[in-house]
PDB file of C-alpha atoms in Angstrom:
ATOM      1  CA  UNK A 224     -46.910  26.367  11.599  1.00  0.00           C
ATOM      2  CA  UNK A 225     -49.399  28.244  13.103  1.00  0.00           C
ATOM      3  CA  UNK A 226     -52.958  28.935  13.276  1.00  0.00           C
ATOM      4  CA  UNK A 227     -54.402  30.076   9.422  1.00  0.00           C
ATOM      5  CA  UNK A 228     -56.108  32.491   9.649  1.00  0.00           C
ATOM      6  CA  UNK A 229     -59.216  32.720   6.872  1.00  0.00           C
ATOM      7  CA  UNK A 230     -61.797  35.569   6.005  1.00  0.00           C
ATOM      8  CA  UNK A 231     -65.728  34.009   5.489  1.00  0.00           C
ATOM      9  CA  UNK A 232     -67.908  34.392   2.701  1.00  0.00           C
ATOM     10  CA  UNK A 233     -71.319  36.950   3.014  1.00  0.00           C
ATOM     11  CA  UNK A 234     -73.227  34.081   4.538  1.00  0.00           C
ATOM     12  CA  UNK A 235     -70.911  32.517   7.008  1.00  0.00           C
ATOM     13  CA  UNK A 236     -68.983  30.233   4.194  1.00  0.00           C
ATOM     14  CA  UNK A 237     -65.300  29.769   4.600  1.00  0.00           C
ATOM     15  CA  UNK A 238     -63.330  30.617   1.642  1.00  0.00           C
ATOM     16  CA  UNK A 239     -60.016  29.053   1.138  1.00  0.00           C
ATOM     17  CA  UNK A 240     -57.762  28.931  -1.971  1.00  0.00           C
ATOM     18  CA  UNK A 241     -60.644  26.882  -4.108  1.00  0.00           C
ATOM     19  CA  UNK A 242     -62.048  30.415  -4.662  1.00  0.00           C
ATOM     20  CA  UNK A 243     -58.755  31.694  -6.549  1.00  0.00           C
ATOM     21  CA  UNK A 244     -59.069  31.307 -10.450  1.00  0.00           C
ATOM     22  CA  UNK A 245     -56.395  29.737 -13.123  1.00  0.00           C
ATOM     23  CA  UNK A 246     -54.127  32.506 -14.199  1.00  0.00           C
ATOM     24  CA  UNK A 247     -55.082  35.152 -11.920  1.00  0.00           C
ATOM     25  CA  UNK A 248     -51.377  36.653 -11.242  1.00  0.00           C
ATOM     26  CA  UNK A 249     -50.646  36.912 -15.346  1.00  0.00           C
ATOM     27  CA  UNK A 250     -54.403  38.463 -15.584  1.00  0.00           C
ATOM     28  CA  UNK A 251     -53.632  40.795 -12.950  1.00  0.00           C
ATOM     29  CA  UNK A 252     -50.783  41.992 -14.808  1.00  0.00           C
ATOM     30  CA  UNK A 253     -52.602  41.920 -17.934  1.00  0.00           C
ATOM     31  CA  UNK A 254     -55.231  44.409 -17.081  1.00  0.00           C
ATOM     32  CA  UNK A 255     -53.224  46.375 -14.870  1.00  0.00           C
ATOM     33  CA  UNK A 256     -51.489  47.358 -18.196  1.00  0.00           C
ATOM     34  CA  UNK A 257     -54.446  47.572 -20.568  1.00  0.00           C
ATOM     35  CA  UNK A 258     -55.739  50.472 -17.755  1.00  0.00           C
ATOM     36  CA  UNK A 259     -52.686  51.851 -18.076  1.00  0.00           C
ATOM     37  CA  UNK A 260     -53.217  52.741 -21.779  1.00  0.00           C
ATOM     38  CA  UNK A 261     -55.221  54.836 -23.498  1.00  0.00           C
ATOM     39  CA  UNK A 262     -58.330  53.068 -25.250  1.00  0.00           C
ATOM     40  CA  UNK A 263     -59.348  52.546 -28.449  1.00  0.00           C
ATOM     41  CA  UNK A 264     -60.417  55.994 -30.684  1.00  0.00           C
ATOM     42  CA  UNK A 265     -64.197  55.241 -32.358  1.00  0.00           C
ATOM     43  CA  UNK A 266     -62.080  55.084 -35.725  1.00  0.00           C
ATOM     44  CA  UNK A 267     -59.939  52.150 -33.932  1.00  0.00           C
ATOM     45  CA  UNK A 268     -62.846  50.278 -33.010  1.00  0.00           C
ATOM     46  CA  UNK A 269     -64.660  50.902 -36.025  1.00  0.00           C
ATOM     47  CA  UNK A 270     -61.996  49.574 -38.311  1.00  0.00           C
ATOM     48  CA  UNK A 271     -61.335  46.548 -36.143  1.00  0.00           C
ATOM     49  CA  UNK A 272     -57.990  47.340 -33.876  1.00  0.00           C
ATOM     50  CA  UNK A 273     -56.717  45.024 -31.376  1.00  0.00           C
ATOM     51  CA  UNK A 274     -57.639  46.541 -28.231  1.00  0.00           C
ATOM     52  CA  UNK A 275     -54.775  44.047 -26.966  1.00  0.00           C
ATOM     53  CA  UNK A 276     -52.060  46.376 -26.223  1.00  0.00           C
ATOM     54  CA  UNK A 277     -48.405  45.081 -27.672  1.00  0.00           C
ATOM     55  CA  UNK A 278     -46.924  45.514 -23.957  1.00  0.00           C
ATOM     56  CA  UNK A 279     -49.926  43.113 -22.364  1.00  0.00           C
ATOM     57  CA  UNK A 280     -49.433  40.428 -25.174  1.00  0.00           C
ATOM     58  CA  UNK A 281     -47.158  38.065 -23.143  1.00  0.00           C
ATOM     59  CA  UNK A 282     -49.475  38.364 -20.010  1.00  0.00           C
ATOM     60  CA  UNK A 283     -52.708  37.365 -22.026  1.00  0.00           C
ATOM     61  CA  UNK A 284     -51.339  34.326 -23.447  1.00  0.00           C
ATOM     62  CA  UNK A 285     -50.152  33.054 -20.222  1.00  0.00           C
ATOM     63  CA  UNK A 286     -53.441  33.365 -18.504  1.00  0.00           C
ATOM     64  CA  UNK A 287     -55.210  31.527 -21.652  1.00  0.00           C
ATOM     65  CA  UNK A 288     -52.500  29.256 -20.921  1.00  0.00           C
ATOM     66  CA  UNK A 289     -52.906  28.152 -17.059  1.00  0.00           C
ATOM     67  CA  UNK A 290     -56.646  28.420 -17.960  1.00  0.00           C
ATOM     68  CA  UNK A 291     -56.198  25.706 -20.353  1.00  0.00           C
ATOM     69  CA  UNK A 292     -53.909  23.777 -18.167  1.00  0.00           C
ATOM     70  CA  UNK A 293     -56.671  23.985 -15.537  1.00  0.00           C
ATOM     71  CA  UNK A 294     -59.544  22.887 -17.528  1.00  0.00           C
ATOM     72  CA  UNK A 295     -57.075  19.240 -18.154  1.00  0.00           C
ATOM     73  CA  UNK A 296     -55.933  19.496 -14.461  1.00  0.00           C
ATOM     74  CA  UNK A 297     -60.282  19.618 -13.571  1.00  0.00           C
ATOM     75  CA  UNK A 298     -60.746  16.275 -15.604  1.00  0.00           C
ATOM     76  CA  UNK A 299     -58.885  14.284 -12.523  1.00  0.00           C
ATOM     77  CA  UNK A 300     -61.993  13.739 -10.206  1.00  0.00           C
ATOM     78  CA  UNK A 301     -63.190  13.719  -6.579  1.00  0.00           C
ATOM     79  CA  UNK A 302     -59.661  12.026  -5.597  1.00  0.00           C
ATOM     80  CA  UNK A 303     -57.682  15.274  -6.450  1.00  0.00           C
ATOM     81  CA  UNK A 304     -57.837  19.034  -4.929  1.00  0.00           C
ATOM     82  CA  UNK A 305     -56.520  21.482  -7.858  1.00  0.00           C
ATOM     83  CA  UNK A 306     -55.571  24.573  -6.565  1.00  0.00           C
ATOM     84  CA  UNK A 307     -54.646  27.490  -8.775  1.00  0.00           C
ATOM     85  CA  UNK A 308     -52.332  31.292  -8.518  1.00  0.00           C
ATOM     86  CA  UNK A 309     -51.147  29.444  -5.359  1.00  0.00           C
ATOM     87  CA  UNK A 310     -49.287  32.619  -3.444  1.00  0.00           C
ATOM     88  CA  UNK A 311     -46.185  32.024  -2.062  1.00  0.00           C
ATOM     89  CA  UNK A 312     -43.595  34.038   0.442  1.00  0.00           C
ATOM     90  CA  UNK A 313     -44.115  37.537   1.395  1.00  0.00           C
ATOM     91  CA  UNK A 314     -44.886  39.380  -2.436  1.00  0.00           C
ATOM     92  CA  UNK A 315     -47.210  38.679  -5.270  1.00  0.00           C
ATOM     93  CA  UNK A 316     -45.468  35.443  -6.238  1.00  0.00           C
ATOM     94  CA  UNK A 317     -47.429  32.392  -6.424  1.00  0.00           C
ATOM     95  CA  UNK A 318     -47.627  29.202  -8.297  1.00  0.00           C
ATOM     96  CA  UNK A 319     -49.656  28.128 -10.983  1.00  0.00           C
ATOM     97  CA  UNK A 320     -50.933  24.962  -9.885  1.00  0.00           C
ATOM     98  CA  UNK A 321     -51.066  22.883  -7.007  1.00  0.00           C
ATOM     99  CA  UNK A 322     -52.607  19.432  -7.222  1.00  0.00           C
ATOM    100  CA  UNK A 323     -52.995  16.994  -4.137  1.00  0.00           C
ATOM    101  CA  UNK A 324     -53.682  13.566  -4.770  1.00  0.00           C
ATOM    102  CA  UNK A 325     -53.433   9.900  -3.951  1.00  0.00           C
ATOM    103  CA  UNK A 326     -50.379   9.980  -6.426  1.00  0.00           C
ATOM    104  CA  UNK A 327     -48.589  12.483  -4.605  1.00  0.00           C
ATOM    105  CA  UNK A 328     -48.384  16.390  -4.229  1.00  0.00           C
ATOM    106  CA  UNK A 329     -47.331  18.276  -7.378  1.00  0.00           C
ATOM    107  CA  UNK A 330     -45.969  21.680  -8.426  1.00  0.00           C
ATOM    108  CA  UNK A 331     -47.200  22.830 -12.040  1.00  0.00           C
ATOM    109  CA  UNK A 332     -45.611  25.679 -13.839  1.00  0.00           C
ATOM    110  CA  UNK A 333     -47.242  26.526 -17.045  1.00  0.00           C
ATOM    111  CA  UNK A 334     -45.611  27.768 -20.221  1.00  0.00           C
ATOM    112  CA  UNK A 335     -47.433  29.112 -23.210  1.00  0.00           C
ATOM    113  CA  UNK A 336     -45.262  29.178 -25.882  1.00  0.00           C
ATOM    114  CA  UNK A 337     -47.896  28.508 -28.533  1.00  0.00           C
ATOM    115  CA  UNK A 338     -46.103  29.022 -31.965  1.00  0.00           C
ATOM    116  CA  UNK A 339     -42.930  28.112 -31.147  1.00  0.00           C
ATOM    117  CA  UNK A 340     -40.317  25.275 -30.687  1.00  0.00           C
ATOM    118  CA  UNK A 341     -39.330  24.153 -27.440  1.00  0.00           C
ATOM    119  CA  UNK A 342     -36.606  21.744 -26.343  1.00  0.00           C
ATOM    120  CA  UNK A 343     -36.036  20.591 -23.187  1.00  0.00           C
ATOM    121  CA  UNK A 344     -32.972  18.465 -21.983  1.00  0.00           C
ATOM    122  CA  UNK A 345     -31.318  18.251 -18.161  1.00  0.00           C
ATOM    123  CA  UNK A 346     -31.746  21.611 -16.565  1.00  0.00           C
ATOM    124  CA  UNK A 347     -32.039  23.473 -19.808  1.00  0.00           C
ATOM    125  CA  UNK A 348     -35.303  24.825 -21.705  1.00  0.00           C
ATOM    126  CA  UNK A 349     -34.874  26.254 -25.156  1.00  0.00           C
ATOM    127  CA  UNK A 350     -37.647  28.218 -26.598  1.00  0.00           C
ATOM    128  CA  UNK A 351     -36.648  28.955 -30.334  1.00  0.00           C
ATOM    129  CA  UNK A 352     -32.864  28.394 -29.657  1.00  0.00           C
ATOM    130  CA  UNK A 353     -33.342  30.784 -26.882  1.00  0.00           C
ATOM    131  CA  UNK A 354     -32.045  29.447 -23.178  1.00  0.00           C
ATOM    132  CA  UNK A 355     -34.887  30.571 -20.804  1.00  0.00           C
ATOM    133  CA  UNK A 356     -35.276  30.180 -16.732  1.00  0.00           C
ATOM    134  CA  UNK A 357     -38.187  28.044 -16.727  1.00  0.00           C
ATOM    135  CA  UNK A 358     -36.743  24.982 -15.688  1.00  0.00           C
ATOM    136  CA  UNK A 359     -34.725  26.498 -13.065  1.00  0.00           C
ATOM    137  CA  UNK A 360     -37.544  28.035 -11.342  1.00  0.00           C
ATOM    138  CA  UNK A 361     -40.099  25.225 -11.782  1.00  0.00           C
ATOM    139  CA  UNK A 362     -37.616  23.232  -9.600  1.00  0.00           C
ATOM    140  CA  UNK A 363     -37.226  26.378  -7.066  1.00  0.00           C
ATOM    141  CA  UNK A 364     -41.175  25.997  -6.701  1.00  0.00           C
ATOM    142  CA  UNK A 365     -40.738  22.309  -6.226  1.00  0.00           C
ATOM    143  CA  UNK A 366     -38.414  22.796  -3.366  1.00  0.00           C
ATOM    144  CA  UNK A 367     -40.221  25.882  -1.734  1.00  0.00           C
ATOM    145  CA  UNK A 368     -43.739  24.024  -1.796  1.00  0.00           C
ATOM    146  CA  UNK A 369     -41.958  21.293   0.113  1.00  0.00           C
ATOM    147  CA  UNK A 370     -40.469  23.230   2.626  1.00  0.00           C
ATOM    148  CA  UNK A 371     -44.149  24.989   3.285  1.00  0.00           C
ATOM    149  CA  UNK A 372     -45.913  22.033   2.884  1.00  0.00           C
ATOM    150  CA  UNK A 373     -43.916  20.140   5.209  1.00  0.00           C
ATOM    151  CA  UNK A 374     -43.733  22.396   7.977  1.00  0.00           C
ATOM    152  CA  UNK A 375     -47.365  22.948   8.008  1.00  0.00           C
ATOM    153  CA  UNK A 376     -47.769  19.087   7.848  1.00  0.00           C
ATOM    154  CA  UNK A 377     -45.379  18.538  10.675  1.00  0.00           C
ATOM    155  CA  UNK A 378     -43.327  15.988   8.409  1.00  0.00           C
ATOM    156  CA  UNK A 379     -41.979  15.217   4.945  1.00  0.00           C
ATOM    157  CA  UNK A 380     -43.777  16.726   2.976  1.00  0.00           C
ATOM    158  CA  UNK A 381     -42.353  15.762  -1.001  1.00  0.00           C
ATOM    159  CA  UNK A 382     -43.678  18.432  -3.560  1.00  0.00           C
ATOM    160  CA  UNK A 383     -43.148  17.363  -7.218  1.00  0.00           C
ATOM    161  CA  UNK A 384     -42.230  20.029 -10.116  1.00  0.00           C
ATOM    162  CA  UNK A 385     -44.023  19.580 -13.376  1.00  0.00           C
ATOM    163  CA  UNK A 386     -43.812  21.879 -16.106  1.00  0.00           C
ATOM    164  CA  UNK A 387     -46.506  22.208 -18.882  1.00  0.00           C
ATOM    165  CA  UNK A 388     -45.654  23.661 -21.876  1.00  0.00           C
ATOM    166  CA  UNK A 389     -47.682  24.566 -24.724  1.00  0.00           C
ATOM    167  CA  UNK A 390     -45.581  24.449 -27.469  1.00  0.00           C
ATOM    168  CA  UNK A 391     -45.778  23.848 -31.928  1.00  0.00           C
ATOM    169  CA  UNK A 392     -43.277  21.148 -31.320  1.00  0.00           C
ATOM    170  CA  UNK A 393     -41.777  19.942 -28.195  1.00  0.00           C
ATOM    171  CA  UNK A 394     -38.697  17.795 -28.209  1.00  0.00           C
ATOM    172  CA  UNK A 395     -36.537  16.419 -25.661  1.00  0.00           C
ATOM    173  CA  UNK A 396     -32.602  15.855 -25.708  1.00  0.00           C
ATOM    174  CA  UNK A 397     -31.168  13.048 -24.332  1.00  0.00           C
ATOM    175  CA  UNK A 398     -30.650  13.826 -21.246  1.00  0.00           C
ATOM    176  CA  UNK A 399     -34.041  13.494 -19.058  1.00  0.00           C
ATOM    177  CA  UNK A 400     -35.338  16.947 -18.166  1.00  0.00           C
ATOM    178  CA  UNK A 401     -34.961  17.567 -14.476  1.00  0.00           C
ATOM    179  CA  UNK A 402     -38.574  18.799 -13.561  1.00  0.00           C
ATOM    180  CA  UNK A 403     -40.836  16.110 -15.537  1.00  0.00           C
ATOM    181  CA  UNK A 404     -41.983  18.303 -18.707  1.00  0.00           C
ATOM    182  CA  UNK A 405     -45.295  17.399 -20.288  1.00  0.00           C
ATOM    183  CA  UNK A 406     -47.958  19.017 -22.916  1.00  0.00           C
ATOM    184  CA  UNK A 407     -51.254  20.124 -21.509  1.00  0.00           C
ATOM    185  CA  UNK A 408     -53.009  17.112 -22.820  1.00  0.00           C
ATOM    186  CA  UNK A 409     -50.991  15.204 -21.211  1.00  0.00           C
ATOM    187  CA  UNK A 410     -51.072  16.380 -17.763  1.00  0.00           C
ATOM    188  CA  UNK A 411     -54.038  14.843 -16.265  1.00  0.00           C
ATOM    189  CA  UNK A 412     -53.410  11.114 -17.614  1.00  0.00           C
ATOM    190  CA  UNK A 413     -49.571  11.188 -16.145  1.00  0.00           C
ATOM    191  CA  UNK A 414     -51.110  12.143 -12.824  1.00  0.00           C
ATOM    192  CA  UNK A 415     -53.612   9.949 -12.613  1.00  0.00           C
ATOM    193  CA  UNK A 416     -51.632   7.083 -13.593  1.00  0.00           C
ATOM    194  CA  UNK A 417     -47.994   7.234 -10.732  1.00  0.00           C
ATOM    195  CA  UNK A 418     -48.414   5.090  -8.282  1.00  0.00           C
ATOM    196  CA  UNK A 419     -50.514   5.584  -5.591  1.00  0.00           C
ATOM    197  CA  UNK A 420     -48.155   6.850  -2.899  1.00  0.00           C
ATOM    198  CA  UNK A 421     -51.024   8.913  -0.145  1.00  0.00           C
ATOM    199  CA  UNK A 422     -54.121   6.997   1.742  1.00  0.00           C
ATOM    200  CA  UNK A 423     -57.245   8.397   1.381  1.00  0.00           C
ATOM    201  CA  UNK A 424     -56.803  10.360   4.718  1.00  0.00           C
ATOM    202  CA  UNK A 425     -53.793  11.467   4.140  1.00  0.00           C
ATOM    203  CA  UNK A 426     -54.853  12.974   1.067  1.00  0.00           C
ATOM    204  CA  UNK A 427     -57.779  14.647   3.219  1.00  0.00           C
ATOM    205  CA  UNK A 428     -55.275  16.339   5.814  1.00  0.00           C
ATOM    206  CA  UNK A 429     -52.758  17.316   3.134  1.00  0.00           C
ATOM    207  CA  UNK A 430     -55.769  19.030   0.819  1.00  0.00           C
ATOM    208  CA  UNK A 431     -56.921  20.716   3.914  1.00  0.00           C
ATOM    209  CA  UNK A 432     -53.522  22.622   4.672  1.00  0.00           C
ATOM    210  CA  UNK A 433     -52.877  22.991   1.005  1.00  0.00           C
ATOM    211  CA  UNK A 434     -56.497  25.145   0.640  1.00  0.00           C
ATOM    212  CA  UNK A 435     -55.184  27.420   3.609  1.00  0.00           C
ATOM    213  CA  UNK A 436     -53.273  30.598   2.282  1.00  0.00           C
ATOM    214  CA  UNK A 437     -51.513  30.894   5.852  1.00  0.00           C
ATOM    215  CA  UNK A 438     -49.710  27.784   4.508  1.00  0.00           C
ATOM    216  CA  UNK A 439     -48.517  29.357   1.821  1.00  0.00           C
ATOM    217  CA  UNK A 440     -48.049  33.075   2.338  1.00  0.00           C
ATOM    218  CA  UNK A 441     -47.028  35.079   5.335  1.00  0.00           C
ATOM    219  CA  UNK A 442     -50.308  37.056   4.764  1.00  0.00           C
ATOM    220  CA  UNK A 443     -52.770  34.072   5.747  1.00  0.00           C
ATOM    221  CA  UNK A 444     -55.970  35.981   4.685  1.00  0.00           C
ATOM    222  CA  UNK A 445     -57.493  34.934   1.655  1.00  0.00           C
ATOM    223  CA  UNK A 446     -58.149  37.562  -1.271  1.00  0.00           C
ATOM    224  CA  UNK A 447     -61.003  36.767  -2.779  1.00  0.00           C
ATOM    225  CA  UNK A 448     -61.719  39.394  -5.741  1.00  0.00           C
ATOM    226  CA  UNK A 449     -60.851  37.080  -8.039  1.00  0.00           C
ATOM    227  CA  UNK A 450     -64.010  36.797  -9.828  1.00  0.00           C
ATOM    228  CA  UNK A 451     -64.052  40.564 -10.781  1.00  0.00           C
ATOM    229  CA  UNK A 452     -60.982  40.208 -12.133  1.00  0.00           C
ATOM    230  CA  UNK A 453     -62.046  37.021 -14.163  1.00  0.00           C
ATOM    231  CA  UNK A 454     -64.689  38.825 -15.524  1.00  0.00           C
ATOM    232  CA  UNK A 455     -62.365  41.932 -16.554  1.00  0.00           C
ATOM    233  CA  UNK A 456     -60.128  39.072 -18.391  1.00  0.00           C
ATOM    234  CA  UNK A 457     -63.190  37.757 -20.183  1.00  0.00           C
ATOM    235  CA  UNK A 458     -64.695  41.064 -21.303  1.00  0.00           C
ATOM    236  CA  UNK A 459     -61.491  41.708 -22.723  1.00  0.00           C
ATOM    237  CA  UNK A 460     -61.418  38.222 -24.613  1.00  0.00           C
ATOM    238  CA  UNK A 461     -64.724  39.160 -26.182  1.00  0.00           C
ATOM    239  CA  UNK A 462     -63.573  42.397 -27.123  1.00  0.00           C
ATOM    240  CA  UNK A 463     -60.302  41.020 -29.073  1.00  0.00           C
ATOM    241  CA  UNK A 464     -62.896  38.240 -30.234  1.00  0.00           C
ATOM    242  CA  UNK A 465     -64.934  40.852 -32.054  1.00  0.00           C
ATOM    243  CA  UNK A 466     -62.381  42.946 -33.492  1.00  0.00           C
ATOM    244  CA  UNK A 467     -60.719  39.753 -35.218  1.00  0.00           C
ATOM    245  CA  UNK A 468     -64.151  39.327 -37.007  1.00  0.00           C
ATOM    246  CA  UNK A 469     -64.449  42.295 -37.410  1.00  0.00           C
ATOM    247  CA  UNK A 470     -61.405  42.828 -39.377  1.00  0.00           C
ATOM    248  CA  UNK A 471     -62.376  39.671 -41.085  1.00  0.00           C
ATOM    249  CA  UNK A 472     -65.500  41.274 -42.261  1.00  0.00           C
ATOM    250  CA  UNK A 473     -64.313  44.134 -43.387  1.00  0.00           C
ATOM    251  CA  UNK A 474     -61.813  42.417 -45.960  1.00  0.00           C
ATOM    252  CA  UNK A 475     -64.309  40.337 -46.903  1.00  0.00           C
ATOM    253  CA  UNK A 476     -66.220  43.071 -48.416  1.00  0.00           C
ATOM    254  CA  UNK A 477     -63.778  44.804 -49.837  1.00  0.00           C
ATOM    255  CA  UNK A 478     -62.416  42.296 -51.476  1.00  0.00           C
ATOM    256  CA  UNK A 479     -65.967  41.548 -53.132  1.00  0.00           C
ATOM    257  CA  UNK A 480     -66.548  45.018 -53.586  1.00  0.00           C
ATOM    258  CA  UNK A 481     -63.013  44.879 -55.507  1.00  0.00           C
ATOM    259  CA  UNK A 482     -64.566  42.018 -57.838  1.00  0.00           C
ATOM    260  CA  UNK A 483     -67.764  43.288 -58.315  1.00  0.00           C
ATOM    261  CA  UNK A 484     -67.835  47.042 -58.410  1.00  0.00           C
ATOM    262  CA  UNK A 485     -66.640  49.921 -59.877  1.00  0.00           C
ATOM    263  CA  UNK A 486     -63.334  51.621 -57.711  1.00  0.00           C
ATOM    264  CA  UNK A 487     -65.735  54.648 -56.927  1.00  0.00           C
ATOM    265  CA  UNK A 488     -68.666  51.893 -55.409  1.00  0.00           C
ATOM    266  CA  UNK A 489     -65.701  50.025 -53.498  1.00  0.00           C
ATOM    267  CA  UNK A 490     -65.554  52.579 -50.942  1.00  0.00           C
ATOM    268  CA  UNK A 491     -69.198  53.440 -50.420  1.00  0.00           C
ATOM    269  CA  UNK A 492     -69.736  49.629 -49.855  1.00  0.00           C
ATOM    270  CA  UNK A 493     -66.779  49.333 -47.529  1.00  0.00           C
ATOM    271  CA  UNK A 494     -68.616  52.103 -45.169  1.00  0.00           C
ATOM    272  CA  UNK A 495     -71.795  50.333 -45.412  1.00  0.00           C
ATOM    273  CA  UNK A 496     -70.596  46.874 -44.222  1.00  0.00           C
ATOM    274  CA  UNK A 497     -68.347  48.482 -41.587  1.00  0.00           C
ATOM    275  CA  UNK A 498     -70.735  50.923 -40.521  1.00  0.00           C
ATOM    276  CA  UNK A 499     -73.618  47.599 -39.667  1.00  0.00           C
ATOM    277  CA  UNK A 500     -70.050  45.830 -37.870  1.00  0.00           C
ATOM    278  CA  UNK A 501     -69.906  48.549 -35.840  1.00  0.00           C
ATOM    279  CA  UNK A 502     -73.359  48.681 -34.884  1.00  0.00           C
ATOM    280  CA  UNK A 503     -73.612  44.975 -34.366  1.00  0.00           C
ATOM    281  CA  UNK A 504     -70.640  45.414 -32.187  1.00  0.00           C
ATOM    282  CA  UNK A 505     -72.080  48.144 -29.820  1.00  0.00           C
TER     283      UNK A 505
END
């Protein structure tokens, strides 16, 4: 492959794809359709509306998702580089995770499907009875990591899927699942404990190429906004954070005000308590 070609830092530092955050395609997406949407009215945000909008749901839990995934994938150590939003190709597609170890080179897709029952058996995934693709294209990423990964490295270059999915229940037919399918808890123990298949140097070499976009992505220059973006995400967590407590609040004194006062007294001390949530919230 050849030469990767990488911007630098304000200050001469080389950045490489350590400085990309967990989840930062599905945030991307996320915000891109919260801007898209008109905000909140003052009467929305004084009663305690979701700012979430319905159409960004299914983006927001995936990036909680990888995020979590990434906090158990962090846990392995000095031995491992954890790479995450890995880009591949020519568009906006990437990969969740990429982990390079003494235990081998893996693959991680990450599924959120908090709430739900998921089965998994052969090449199939079932989320609620519900066939889905997930299996399919966690092995697609398995195969198209090795095929980048190898050419950069000049050799065989194995790339192992793993799917993580965060499920209510997870169970498993009886036929093995064809991409190894774990829960997020479980994710950094089954790494850590394959067999150790990579010296320490080759480890070294392979973590190198795997940090270069160029290895990746036909675009080889690194984007690094990805902390504005991470801090978009979180102001919106906060937001959805205070609204729930707010809302919380706000039955909370109306149902003591129900108990305790007269119907006319209800509603004055309804606009007190939400009045003083609304200040407290800015």
């Amino acid at each position: 492959m050849g030469e990767h070609t990488t911007t630098t830092a304000r200050g001469g530092a080389k950045l490489t794809l350590r400085a990309r955050k967990p989840g930062y395609a599905v945030m991307q997406e996320c915000l891109a359709i919260q801007a898209d949407g008109p905000g909140l009215t003052r009467w929305q945000r004084f009663t305690g509306a979701d700012p979430l909008r319905a159409e960004a749901g299914s983006w927001y839990k995936g990036a909680l998702g990888e995020r979590q995934v990434a906090a158990e994938l962090e846990a392995l150590g000095p031995e491992y580089t954890v790479l995450h939003a890995v880009p591949v190709g020519r568009r906006s597609t990437d990969i969740d995770h990429v982990v390079v170890g003494p235990t081998r080179v893996f693959s991680i897709n990450t599924k959120n499907h908090s709430g739900h029952t998921v089965w998994v058996g052969g090449r199939t995934l079932l989320v609620d009875g519900h066939r889905t693709p997930h299996m399919h294209r966690a092995l697609q990423e398995g195969e198209r990591a090795t095929a980048l990964l190898s050419a950069a490295a000049g050799g065989p270059t194995p790339v192992q899927p793993v799917i993580v999915v965060a499920a209510e229940r997870l169970r498993f037919g009886d036929k093995p699942p064809a991409a190894v399918t774990l829960e997020p808890a479980q994710v950094g123990a089954w790494i850590a404990g394959l067999p150790r298949v990579h010296s320490t140097e080759a480890v070294r070499y392979l973590s190198m190429l795997a940090e270069e976009r160029g290895t990746w992505h036909v675009d080889a220059v690194v984007v690094h906004d990805t902390l504005r973006h991470v801090q978009r995400f979180e102001r919106l967590e906060r937001d959805i954070a205070a609204a729930t407590a707010r809302r919380r609040l706000l039955r909370r004194a109306l149902g003591l005000g129900v108990l305790a006062l007269p119907a006319g007294a209800v509603l004055g001390y309804w606009w007190a308590v939400a009045a003083g949530a609304l200040a407290a919230g800015g």
